[in-house]
PDB file of C-alpha atoms and ligand atoms in Angstrom:
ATOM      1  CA  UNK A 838      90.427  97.199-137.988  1.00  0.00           C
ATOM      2  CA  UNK A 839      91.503  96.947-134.437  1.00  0.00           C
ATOM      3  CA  UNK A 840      92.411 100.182-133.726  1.00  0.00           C
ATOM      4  CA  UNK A 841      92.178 102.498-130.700  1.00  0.00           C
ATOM      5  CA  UNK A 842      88.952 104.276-131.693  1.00  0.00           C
ATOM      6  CA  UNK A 843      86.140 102.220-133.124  1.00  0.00           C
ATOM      7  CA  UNK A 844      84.823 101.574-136.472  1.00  0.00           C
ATOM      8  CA  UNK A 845      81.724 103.090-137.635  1.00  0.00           C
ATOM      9  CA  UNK A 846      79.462 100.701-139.005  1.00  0.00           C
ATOM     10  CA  UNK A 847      76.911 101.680-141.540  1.00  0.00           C
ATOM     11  CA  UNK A 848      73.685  99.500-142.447  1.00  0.00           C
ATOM     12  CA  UNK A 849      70.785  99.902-145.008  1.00  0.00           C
ATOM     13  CA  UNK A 850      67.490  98.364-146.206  1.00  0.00           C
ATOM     14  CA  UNK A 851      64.100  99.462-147.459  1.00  0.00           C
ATOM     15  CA  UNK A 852      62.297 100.340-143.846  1.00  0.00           C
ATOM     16  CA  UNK A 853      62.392  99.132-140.615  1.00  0.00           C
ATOM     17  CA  UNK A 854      63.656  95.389-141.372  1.00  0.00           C
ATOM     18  CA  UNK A 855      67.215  96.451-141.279  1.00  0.00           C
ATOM     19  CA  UNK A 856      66.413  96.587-137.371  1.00  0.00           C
ATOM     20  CA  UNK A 857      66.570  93.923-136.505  1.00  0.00           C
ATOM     21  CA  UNK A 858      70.099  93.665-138.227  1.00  0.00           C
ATOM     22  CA  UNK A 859      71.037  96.180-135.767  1.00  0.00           C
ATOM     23  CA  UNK A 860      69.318  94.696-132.874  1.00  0.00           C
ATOM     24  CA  UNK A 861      71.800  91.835-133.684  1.00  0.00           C
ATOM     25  CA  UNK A 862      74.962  94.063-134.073  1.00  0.00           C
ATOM     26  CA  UNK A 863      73.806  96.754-130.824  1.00  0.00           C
ATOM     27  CA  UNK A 864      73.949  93.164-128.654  1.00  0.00           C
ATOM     28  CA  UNK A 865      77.021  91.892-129.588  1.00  0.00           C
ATOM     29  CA  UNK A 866      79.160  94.963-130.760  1.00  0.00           C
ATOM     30  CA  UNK A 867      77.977  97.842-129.153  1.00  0.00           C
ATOM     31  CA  UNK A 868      80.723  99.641-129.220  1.00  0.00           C
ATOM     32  CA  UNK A 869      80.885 101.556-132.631  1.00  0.00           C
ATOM     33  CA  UNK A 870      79.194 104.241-133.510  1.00  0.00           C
ATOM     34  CA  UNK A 871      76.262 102.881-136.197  1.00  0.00           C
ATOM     35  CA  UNK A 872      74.263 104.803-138.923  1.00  0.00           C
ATOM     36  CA  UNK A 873      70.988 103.309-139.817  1.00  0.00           C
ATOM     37  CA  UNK A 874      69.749 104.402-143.117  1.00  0.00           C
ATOM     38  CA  UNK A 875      65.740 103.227-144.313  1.00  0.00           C
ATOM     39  CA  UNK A 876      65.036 104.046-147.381  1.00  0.00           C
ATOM     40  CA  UNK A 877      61.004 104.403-146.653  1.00  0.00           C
ATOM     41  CA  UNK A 878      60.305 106.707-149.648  1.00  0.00           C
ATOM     42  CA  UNK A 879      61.447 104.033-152.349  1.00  0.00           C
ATOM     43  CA  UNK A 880      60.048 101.345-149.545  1.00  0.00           C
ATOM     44  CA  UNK A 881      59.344  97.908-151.006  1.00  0.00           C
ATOM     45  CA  UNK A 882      62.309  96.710-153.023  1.00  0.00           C
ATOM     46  CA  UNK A 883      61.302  93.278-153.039  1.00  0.00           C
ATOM     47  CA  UNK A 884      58.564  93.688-156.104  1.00  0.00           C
ATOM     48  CA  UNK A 885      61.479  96.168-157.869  1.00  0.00           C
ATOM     49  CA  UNK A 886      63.811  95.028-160.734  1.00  0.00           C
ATOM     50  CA  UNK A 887      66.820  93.721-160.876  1.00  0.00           C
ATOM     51  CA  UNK A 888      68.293  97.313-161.699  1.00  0.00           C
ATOM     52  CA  UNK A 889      66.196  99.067-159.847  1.00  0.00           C
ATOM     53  CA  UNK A 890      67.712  97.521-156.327  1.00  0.00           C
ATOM     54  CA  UNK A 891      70.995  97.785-157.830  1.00  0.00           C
ATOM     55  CA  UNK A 892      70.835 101.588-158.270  1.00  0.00           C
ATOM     56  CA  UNK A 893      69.062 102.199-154.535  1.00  0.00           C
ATOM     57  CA  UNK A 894      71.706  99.738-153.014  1.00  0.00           C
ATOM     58  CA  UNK A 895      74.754 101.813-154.549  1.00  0.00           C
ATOM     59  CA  UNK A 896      73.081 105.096-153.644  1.00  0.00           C
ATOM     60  CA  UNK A 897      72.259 103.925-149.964  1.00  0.00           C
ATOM     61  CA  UNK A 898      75.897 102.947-150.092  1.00  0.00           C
ATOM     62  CA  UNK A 899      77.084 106.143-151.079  1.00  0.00           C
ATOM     63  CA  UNK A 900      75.225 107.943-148.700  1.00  0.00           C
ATOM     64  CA  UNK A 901      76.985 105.631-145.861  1.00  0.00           C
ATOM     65  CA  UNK A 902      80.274 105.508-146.939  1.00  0.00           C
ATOM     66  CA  UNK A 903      79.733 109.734-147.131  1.00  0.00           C
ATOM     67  CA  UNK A 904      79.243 109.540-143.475  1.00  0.00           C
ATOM     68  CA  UNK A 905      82.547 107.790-143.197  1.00  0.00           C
ATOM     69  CA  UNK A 906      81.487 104.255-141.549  1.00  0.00           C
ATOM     70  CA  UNK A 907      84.431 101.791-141.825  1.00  0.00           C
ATOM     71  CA  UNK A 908      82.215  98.657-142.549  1.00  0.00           C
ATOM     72  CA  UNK A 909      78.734  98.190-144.554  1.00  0.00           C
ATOM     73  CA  UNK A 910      75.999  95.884-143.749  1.00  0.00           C
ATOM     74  CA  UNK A 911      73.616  95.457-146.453  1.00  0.00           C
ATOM     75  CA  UNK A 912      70.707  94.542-143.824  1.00  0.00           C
ATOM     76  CA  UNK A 913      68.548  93.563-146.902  1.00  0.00           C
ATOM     77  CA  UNK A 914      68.234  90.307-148.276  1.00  0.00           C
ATOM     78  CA  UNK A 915      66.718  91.802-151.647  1.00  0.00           C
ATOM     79  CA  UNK A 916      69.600  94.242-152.149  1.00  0.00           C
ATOM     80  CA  UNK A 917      72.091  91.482-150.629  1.00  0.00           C
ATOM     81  CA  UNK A 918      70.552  89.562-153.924  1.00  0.00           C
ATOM     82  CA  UNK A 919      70.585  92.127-156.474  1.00  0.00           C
ATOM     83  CA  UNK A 920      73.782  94.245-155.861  1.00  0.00           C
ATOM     84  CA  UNK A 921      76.135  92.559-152.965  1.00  0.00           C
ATOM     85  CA  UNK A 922      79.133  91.541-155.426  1.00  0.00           C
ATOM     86  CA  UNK A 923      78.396  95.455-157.231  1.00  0.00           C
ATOM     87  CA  UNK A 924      78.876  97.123-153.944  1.00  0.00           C
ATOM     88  CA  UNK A 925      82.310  94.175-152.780  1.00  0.00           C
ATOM     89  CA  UNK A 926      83.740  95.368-156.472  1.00  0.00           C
ATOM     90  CA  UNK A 927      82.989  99.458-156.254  1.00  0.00           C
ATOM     91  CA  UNK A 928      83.677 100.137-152.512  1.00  0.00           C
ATOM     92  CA  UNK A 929      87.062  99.996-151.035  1.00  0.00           C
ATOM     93  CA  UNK A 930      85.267  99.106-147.394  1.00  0.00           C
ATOM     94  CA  UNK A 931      84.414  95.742-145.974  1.00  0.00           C
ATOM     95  CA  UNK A 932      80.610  94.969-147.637  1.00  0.00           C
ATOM     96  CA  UNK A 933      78.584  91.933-145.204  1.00  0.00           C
ATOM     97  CA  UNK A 934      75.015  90.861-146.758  1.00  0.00           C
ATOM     98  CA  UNK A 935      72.563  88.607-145.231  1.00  0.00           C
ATOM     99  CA  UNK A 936      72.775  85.523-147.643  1.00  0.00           C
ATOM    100  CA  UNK A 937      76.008  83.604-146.644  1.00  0.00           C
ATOM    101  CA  UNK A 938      75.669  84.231-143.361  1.00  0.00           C
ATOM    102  CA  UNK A 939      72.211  82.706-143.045  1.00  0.00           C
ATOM    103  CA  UNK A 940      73.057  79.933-145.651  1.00  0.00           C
ATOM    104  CA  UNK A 941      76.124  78.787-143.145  1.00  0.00           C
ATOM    105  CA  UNK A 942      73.677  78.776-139.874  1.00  0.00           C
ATOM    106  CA  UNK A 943      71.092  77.032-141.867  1.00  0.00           C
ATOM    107  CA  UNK A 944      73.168  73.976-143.004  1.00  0.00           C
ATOM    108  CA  UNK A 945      74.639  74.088-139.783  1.00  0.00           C
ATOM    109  CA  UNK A 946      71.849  73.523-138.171  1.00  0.00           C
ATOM    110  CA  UNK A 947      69.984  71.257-140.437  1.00  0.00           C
ATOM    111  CA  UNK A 948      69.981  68.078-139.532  1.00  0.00           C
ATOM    112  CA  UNK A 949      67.526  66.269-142.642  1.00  0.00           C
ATOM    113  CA  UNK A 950      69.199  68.779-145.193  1.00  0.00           C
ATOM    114  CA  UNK A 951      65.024  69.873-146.000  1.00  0.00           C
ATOM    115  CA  UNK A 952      65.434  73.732-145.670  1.00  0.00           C
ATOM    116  CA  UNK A 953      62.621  76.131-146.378  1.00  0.00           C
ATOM    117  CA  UNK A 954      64.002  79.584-147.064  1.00  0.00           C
ATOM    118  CA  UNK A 955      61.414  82.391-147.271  1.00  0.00           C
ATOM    119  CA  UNK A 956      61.807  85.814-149.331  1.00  0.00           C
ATOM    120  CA  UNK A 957      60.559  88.638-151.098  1.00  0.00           C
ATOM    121  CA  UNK A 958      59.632  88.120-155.208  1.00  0.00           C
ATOM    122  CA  UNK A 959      63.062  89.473-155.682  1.00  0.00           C
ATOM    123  CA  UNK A 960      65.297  87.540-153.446  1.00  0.00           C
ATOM    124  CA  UNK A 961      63.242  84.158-154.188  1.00  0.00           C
ATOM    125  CA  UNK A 962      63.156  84.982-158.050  1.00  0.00           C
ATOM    126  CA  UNK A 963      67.298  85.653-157.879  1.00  0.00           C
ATOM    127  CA  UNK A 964      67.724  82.103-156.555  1.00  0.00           C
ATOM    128  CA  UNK A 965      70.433  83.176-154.496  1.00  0.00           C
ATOM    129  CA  UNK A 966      69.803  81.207-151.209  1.00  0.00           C
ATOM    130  CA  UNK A 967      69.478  77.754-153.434  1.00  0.00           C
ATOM    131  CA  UNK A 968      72.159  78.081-155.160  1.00  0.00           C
ATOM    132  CA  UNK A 969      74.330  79.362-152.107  1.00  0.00           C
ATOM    133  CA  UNK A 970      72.792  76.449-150.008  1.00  0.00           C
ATOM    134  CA  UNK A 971      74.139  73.866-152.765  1.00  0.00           C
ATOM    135  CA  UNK A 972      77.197  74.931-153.490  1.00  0.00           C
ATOM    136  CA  UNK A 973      77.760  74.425-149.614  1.00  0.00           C
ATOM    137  CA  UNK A 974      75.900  70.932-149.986  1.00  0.00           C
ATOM    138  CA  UNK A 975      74.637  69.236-153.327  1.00  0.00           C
ATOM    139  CA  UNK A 976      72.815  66.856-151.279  1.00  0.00           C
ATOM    140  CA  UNK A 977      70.140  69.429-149.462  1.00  0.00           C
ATOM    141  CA  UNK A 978      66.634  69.878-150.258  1.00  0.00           C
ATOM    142  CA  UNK A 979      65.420  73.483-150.467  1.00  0.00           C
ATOM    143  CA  UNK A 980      61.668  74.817-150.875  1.00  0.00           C
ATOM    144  CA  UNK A 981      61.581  78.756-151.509  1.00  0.00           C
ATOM    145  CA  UNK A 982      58.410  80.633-150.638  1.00  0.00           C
ATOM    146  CA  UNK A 983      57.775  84.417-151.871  1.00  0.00           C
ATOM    147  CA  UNK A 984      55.792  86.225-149.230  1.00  0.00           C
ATOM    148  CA  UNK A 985      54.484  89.121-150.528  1.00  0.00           C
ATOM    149  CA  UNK A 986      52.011  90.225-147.618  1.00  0.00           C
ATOM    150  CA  UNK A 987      54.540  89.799-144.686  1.00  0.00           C
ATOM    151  CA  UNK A 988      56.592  92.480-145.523  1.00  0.00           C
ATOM    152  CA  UNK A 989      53.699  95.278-145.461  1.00  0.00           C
ATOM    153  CA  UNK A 990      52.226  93.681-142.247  1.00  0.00           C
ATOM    154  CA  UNK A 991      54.922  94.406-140.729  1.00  0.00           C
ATOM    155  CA  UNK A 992      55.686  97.834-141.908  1.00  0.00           C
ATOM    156  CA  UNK A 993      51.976  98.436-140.851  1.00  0.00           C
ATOM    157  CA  UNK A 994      52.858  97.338-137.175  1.00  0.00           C
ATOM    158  CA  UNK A 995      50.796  93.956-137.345  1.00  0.00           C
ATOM    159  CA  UNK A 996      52.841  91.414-136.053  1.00  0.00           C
ATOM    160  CA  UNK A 997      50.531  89.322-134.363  1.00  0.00           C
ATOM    161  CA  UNK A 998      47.206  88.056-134.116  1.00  0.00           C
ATOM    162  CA  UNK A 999      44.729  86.361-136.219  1.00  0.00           C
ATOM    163  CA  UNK A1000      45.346  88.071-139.133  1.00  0.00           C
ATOM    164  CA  UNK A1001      49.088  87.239-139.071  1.00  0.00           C
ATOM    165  CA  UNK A1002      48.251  83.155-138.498  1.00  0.00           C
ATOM    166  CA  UNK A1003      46.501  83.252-141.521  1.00  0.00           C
ATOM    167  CA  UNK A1004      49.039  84.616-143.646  1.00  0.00           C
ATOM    168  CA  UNK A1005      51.489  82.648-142.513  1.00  0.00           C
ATOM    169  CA  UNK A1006      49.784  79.382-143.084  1.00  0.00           C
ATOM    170  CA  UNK A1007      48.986  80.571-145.972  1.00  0.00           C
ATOM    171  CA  UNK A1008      52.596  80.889-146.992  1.00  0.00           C
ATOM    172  CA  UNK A1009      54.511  77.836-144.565  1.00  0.00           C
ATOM    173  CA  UNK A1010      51.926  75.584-145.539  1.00  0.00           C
ATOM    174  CA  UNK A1011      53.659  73.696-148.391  1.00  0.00           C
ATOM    175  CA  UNK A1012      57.084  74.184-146.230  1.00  0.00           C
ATOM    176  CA  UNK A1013      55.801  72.161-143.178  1.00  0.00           C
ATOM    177  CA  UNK A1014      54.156  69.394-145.882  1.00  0.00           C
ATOM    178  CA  UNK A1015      57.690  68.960-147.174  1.00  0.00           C
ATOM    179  CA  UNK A1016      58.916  68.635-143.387  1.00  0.00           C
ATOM    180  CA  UNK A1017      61.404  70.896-143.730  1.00  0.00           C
ATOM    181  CA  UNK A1018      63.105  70.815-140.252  1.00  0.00           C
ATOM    182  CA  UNK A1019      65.014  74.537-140.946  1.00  0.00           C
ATOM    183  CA  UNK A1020      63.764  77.784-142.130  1.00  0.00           C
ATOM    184  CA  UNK A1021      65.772  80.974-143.201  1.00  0.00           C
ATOM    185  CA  UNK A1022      63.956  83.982-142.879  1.00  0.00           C
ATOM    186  CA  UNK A1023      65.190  85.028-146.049  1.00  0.00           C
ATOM    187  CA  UNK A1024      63.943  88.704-145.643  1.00  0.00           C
ATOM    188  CA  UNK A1025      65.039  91.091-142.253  1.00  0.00           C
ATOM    189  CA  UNK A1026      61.757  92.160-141.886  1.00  0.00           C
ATOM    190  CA  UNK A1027      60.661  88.531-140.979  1.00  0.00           C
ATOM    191  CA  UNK A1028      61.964  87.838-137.363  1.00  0.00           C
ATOM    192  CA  UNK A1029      59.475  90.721-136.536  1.00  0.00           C
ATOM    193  CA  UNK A1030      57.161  87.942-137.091  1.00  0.00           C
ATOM    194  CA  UNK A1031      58.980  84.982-135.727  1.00  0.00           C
ATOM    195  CA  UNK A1032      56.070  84.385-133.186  1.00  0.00           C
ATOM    196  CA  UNK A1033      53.360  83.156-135.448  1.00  0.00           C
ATOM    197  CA  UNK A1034      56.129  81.398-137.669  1.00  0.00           C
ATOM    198  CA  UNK A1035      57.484  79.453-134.853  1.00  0.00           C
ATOM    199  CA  UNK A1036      53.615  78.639-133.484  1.00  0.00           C
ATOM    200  CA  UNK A1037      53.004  77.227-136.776  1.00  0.00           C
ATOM    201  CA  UNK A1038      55.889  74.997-137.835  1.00  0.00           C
ATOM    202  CA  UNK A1039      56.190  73.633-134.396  1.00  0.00           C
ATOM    203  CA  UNK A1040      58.717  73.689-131.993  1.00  0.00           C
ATOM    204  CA  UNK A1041      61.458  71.174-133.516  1.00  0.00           C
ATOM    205  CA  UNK A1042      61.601  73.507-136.528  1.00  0.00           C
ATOM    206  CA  UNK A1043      64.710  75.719-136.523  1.00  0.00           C
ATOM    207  CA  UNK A1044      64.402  79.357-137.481  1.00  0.00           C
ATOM    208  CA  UNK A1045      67.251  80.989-138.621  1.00  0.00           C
ATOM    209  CA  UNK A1046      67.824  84.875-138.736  1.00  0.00           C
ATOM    210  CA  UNK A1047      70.515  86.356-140.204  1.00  0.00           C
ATOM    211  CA  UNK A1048      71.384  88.835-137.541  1.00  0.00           C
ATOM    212  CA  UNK A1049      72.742  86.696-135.141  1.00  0.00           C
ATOM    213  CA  UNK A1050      75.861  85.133-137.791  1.00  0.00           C
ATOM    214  CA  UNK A1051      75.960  88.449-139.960  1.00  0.00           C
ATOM    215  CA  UNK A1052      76.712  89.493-136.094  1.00  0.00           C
ATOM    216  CA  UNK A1053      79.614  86.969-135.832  1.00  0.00           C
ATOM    217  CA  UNK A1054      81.102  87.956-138.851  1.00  0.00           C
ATOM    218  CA  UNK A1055      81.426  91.712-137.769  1.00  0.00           C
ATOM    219  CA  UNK A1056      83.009  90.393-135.313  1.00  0.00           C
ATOM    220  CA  UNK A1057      85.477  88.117-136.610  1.00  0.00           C
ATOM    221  CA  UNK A1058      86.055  91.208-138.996  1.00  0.00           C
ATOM    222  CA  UNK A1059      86.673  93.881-135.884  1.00  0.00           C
ATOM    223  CA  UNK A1060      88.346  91.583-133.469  1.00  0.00           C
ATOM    224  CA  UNK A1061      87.371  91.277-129.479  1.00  0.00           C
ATOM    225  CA  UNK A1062      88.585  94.923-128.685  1.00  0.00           C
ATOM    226  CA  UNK A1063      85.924  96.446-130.359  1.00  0.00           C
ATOM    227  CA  UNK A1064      83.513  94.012-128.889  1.00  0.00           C
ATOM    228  CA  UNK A1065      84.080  95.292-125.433  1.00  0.00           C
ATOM    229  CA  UNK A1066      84.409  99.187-126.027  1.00  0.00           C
ATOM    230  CA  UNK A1067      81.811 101.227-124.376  1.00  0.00           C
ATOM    231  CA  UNK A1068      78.283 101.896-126.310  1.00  0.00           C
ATOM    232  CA  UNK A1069      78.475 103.932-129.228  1.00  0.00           C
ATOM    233  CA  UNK A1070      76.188 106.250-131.028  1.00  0.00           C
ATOM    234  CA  UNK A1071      73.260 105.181-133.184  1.00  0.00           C
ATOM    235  CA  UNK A1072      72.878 107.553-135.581  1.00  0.00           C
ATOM    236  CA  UNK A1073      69.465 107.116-138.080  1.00  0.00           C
ATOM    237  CA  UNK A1074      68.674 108.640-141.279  1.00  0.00           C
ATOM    238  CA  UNK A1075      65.304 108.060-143.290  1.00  0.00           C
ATOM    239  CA  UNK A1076      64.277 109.047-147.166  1.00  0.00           C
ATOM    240  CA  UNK A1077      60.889 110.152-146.148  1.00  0.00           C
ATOM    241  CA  UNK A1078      58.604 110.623-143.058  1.00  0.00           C
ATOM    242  CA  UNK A1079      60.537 109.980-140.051  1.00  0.00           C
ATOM    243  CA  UNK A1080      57.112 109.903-137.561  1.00  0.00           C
ATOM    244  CA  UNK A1081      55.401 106.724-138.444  1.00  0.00           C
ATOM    245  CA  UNK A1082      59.456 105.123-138.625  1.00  0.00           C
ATOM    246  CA  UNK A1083      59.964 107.027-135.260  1.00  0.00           C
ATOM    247  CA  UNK A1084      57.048 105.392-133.188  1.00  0.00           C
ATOM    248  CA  UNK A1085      57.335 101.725-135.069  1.00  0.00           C
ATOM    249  CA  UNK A1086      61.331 101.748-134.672  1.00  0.00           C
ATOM    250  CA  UNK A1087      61.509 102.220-131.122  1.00  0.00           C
ATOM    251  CA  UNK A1088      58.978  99.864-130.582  1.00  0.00           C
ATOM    252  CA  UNK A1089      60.746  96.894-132.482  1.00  0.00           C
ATOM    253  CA  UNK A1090      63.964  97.819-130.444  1.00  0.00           C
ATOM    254  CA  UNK A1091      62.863  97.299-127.156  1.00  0.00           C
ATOM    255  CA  UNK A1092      61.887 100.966-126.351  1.00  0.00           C
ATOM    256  CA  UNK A1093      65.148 102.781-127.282  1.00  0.00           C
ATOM    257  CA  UNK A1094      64.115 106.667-128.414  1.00  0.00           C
ATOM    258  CA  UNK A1095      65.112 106.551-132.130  1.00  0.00           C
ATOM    259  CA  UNK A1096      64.594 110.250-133.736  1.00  0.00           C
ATOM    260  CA  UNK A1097      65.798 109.858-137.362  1.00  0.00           C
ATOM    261  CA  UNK A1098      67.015 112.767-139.385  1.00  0.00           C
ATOM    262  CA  UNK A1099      65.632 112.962-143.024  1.00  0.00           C
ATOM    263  CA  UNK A1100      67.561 112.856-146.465  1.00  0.00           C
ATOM    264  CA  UNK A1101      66.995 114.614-149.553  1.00  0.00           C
ATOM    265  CA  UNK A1102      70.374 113.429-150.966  1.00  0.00           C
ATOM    266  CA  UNK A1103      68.728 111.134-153.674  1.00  0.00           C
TER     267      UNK A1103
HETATM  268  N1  LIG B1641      63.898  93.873-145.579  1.00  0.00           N
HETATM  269  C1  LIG B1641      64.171  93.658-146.945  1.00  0.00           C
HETATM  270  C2  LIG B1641      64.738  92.304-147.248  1.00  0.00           C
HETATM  271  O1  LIG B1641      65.435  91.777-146.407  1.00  0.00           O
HETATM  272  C3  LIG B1641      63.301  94.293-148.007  1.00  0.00           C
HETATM  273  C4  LIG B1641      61.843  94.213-147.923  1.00  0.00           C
HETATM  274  C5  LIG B1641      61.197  95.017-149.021  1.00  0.00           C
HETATM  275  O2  LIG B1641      61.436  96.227-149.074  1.00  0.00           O
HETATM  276  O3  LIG B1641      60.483  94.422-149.848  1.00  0.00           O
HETATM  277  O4  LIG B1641      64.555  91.746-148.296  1.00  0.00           O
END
């Protein structure tokens, strides 16, 4: 993995969440070349099946591993649910999801064991981030919250305001009544609207995003060479409209020019 030229690293999810994924991995690896894929015309997979995010999870695979990256990021926590162990077993490439590397932070962080983890219908019906949170520690206490609505707010650009507050407290409500003293935005769309999330639970509440350890483990998994190279390419790649993903992408990361090509592959 450490060798002279570096690694191409491939991520997916259903939109724009998967950016903030790569946020994570452009400010502590930005030396390989990256290829972004959202997979807006299929866009949610959080109220899909089981085998329905299984087959869109192997095809966005496919599609990356086509383009030749050395190491896959499933920036999804609903496709990290459904199909991470499918895509570990069929692919002969590195595969890092968003569970265990949020599940780690979390406990680490935790200092009551009372951890709220918020998801889509899918990822919160799969019970993947209890079950991963016990088998690290059969003593914790987790509340899971679906939250439907935050996913199209943010795909709609809202990610403040009053609108927002009230659909958060709507959802963290029974989370801050259990005084749960960590969070795990369970869902990469969510740290788009870490603001109001933050506001409400208070300041002594920890958040945890994924991006920030699945970050780590890239790097543990490429080694400090590839952490110092000079900036790569970012290469994106959409399944629909590429205007409306254009505008709201650069935007969420910090004003870089993203002009995303368009698939028909699937
Ligand atoms: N950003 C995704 C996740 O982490 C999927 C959201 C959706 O398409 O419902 O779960």
């Amino acid at each position: 993995m450490t060798g002279s030229s570096p690694t191409s690293i491939g991520l997916f999810d259903s939109g724009l969440g998967g950016l903030t994924v790569l946020r994570g991995m452009l400010r502590a690896l930005p030396g390989p070349n990256y290829f972004y894929l959202g997979d807006n015309a299929r866009f949610p997979y959080g109220t899909k099946g089981h085998d329905t995010i299984v087959r869109y999870a192997r095809e966005c695979s496919q599609f990356l591993v086509s383009q030749e990256v050395g190491v896959l990021i499933v920036a999804c926590n609903t496709a990290s649910a459904a199909a991470l162990h499918v895509l570990e077993n069929e692919l002969s490439i590195p595969v890092i999801g968003t569970i265990g590397p949020a599940v780690r932070q979390a406990l680490s962080r935790s200092k009551s064991g009372k951890i709220g983890v918020l998801g889509t219908n899918a990822t919160i019906a799969s019970g993947v981030y209890r079950q991963g949170i016990l088998a690290l520690d059969a003593t914790a206490r987790v509340s899971e919250q679906a939250c439907p609505l935050f996913v199209p707010l943010v795909e709609a650009g809202m990610l403040r305001g009053e609108i927002v507050d009230k659909v958060v407290e709507l959802y963290l409500k029974p989370l801050k009544e259990q005084r749960v003293d960590t969070v795990i935005l369970g869902c990469t769309h969510y740290p788009l609207l870490v603001e109001s999330i933050q506001a409400f639970m208070g300041p002594d509440v920890s958040i945890v995003e994924c991006s920030d350890a699945i970050a780590s483990d890239v790097v543990a998994l490429l080694g400090p060479k590839e952490s110092s190279a000079a900036p790569g390419r970012v290469n994106y790649f959409v399944t629909d409209e590429v205007g409306r993903f254009n505008f709201l992408a650069s935007a969420f990361l910090e004003g870089q020019v993203v002009s995303a090509v368009r698939i028909d592959s699937f």
